[in-house]
Tab-separated table of C-alpha atoms in Angstrom:
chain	number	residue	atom	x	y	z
W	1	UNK	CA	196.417	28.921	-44.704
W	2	UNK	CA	197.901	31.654	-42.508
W	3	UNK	CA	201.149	29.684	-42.338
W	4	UNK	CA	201.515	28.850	-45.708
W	5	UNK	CA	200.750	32.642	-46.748
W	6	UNK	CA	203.978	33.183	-45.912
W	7	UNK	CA	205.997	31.291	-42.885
W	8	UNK	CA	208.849	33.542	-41.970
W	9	UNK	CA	206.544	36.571	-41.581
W	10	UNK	CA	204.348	33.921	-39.620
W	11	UNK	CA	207.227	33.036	-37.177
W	12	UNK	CA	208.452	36.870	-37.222
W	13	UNK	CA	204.800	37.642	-35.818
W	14	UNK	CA	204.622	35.480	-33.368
W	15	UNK	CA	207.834	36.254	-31.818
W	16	UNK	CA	207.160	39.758	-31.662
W	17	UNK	CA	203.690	38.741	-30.083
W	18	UNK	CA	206.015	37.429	-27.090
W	19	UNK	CA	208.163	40.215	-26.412
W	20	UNK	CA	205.235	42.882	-26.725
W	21	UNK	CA	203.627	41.167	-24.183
W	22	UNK	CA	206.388	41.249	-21.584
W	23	UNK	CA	207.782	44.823	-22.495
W	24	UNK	CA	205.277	46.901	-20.717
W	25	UNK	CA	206.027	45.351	-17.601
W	26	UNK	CA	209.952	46.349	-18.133
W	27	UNK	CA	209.996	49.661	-17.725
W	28	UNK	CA	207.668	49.014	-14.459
W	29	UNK	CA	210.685	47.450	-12.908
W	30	UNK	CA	213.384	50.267	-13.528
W	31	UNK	CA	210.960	52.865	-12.468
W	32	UNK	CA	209.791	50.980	-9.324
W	33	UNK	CA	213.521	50.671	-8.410
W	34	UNK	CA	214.003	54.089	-9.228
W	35	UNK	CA	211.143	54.961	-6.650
W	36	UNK	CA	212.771	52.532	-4.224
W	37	UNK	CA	216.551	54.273	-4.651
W	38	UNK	CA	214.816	58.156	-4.462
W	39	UNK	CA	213.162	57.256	-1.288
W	40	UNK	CA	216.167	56.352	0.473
W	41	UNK	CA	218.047	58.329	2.490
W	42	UNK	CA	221.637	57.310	0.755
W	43	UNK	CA	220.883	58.211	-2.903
W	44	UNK	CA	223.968	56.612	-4.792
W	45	UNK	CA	223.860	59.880	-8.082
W	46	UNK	CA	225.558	56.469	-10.493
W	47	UNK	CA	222.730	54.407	-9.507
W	48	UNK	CA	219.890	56.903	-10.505
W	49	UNK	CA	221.480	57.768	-13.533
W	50	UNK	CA	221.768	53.836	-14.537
W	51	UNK	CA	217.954	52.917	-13.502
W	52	UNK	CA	217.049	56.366	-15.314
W	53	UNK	CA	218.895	55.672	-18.555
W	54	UNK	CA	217.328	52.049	-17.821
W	55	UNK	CA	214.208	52.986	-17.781
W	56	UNK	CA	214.458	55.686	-21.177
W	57	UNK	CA	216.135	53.118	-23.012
W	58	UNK	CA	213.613	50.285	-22.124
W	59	UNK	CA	210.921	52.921	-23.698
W	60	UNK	CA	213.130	53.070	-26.713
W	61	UNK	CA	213.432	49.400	-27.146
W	62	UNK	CA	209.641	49.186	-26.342
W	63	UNK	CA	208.685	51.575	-29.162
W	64	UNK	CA	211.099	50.222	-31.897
W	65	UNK	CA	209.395	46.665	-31.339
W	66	UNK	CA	206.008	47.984	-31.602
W	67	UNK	CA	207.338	50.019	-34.992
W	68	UNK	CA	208.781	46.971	-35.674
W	69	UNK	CA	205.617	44.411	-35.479
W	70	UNK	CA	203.386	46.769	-36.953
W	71	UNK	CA	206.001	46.882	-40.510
W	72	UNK	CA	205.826	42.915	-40.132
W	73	UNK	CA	202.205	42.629	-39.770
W	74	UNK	CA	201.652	45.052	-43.004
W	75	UNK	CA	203.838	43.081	-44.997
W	76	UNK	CA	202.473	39.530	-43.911
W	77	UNK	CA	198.873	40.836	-44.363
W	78	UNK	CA	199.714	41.599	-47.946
W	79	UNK	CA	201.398	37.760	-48.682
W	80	UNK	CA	198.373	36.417	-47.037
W	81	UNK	CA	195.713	38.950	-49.282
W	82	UNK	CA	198.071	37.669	-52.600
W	83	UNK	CA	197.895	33.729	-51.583
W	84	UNK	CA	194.167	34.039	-50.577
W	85	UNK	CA	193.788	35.539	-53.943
W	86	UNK	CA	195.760	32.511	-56.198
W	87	UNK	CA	193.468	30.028	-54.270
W	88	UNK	CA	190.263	31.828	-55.176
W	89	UNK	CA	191.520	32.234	-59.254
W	90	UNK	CA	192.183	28.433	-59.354
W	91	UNK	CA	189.308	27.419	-57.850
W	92	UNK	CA	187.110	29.837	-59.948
W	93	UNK	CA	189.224	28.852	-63.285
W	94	UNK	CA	188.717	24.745	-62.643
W	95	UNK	CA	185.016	25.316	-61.917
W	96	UNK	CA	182.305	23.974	-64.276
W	97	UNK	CA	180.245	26.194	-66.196
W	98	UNK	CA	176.929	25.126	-63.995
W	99	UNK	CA	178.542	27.217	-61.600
W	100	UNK	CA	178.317	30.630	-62.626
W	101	UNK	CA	174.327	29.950	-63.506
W	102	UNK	CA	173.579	29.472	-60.118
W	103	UNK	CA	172.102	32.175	-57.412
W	104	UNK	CA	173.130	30.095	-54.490
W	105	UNK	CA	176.628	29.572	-56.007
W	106	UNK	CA	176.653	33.303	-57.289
W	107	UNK	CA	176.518	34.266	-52.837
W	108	UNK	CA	179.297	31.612	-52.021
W	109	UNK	CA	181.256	33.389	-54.546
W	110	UNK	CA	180.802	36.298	-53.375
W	111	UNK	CA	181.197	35.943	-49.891
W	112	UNK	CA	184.103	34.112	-50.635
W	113	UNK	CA	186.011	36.982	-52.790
W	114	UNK	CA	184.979	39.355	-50.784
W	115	UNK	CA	185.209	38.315	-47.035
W	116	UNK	CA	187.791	35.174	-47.320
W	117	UNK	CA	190.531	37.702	-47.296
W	118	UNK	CA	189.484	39.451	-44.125
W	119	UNK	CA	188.518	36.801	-42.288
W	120	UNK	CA	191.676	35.471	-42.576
W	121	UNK	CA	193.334	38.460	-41.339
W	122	UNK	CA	190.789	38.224	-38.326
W	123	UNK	CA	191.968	34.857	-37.492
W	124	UNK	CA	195.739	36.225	-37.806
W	125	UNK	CA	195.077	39.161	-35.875
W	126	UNK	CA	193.115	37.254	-32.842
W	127	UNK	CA	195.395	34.203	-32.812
W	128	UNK	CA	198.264	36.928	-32.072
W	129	UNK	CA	195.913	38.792	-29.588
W	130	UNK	CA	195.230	35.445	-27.393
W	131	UNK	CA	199.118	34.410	-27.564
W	132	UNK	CA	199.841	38.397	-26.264
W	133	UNK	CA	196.401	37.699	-23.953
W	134	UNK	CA	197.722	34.364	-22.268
W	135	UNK	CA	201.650	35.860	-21.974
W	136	UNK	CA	200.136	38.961	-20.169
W	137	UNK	CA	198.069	36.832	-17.988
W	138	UNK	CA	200.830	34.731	-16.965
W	139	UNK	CA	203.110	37.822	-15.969
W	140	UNK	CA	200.142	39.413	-14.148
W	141	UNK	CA	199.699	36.376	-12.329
W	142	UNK	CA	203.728	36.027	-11.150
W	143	UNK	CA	203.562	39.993	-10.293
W	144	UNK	CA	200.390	39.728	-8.205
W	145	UNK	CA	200.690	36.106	-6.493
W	146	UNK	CA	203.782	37.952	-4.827
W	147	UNK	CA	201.578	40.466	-3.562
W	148	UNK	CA	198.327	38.430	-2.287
W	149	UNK	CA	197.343	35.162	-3.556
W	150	UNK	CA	193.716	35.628	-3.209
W	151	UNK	CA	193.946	37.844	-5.996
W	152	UNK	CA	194.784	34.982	-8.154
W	153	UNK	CA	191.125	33.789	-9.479
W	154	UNK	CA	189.720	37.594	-9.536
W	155	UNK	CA	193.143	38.131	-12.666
W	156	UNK	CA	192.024	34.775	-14.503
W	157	UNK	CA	188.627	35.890	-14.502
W	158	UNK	CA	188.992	39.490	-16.205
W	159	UNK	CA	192.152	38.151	-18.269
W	160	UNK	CA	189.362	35.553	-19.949
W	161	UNK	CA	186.383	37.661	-20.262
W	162	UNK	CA	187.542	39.779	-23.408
W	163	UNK	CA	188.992	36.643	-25.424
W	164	UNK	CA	185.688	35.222	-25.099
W	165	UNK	CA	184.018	38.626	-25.941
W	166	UNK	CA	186.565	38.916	-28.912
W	167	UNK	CA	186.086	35.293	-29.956
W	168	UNK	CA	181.602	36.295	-29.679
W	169	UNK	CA	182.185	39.586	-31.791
W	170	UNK	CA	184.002	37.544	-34.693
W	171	UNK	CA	181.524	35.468	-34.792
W	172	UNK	CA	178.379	37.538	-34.832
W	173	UNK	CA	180.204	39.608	-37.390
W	174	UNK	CA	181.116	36.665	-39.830
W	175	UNK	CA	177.473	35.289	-38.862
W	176	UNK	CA	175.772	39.029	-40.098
W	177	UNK	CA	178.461	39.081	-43.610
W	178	UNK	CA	177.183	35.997	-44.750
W	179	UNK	CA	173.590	36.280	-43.710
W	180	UNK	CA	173.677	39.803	-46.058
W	181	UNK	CA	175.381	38.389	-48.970
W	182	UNK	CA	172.155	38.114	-51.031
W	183	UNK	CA	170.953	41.801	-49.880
W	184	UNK	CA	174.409	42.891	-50.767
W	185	UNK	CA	174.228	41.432	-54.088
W	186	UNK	CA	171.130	42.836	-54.794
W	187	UNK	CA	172.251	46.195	-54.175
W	188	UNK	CA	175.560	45.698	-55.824
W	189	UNK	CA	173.463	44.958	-58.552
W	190	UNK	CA	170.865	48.156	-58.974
W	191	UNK	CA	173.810	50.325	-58.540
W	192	UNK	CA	175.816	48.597	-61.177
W	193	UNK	CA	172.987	49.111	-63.799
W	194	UNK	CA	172.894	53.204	-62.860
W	195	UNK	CA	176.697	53.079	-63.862
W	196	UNK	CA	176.796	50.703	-66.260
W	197	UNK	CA	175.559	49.866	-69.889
W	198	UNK	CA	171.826	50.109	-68.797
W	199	UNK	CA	171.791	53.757	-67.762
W	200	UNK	CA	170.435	54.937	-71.212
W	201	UNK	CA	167.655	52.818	-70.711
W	202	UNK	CA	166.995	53.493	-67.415
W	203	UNK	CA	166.697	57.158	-67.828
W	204	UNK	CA	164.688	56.674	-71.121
W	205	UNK	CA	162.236	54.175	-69.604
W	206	UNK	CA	161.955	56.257	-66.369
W	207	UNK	CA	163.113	52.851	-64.050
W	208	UNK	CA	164.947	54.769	-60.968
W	209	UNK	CA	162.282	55.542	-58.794
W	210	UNK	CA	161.174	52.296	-59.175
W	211	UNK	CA	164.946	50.463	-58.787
W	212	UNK	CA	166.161	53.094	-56.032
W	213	UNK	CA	163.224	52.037	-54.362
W	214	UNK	CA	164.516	48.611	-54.493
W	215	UNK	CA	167.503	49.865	-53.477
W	216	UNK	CA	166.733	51.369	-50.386
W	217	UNK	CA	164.484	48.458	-48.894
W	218	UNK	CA	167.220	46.963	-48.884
W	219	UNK	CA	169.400	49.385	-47.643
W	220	UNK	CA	167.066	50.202	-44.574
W	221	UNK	CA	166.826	46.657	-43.917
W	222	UNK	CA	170.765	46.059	-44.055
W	223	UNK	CA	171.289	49.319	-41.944
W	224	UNK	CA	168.661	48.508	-38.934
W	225	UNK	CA	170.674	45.173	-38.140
W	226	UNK	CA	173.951	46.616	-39.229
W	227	UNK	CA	173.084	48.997	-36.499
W	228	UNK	CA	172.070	46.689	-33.874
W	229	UNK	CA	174.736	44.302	-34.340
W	230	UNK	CA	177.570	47.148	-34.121
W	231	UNK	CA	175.625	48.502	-30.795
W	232	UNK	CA	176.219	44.860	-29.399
W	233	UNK	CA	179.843	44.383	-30.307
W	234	UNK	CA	180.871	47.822	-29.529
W	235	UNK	CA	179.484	47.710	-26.014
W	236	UNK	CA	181.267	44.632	-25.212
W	237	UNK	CA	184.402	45.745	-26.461
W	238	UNK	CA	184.163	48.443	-24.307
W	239	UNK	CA	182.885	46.375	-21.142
W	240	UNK	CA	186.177	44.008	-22.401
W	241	UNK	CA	188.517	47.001	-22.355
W	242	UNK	CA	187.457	47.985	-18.957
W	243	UNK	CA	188.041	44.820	-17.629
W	244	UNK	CA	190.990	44.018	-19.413
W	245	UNK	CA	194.395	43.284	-17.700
């Protein structure tokens, strides 16, 4: 699905996904060997001004890409939102009319339409984050094995730990959407009759205490593991950030 959204802004973002994760180490180099020529005791003036104008221009370059991959990611998100959406209007328009009478069928739909777009866009956005992941271990591991090669396992380790935190938090998340879709739909529901067609009978008859009511139960009950979940994920992504090559 996410190459047949669109495949040139597919390949686009996944060769930008290479060079952003080699750039940062770039202007590491210039400036190191601008360090290296400043310490010296025969500063060569050409030199400096080469590494310097090097090292500014590798910045430049750096920032333009990122400008650059964030354009093509906007643009690709949209094609995939617009072929997600053709998929879900044939399927709903060649379904039989049994369909549409059904509760269980009525929370497929609806976590379909409303989560099948973003959870596409998850998958885009961490199979791009473990290409840029592995590419940054990989230079990590060149740049460090030069320096001690005990230090090899210790940069595997930490380079590992927030895919599979990443990879957890998707799943808990998609795991929590799906297990709310009735409580969701419920709620949907009692709001849509307070601003829809019903609301003349539902202020005649006197019916919001008792449907707000409704409302919030579910509501509280929603929020609590909303709550708890985000607690979870957040804390790992922080843990995952600290750790994080």
């Amino acid at each position: 699905l996410i190459y047949l959204a669109s495949g040139r802004y597919f390949i686009w973002n996944f060769l930008l996904s290479i060079i952003i994760s080699v750039l940062p180490y770039v202007p590491m180099f210039f400036w190191r060997s601008l360090l290296n020529i400043l310490t010296t005791k025969n500063k060569d003036l050409h030199t400096v001004v080469f590494f310097v104008g090097c090292y500014r221009l590798s910045n430049f370059f750096s920032g333009l890409v990122n400008c650059t991959y964030k354009i093509v990611s906007y643009k690709y998100n949209d094609r995939v939102d617009f072929y997600i959406d053709n998929l879900l209007i044939d399927k709903i328009s060649r379904a039989d009319m049994s369909f549409f009478d059904s509760s269980g069928m009525a929370d497929k739909l609806r976590n379909t339409s409303n989560y099948m777009r973003g959870t596409t866009k998850s998958i885009v956005m961490f199979l791009f984050y473990i290409i840029q992941s592995f590419l940054k271990i990989i230079v990590s591991v060149v740049i460090m094995v030069g320096l001690d090669f005990r230090i090899l396992p210790f940069i595997v380790v930490l380079s590992i730990i927030p895919i599979v935190q990443q990879k957890k938090n998707k799943e808990e998340q998609y795991k929590f959407n799906k297990e709310q879709i009735t409580r969701q739909r419920k709620m949907d529901y009692v709001k849509g009759l307070f601003f829809g067609d019903a609301k003349c009978e539902l202020r005649l008859y006197d019916l919001k205490n008792f449907l707000f009511g409704k409302y919030e139960n579910e509501w509280d009950e929603y929020y609590t593991q909303n709550k708890k979940l985000q607690t979870q994920v957040q804390t790992r992504e922080c843990l995952s950030a600290c750790m994080e090559v």
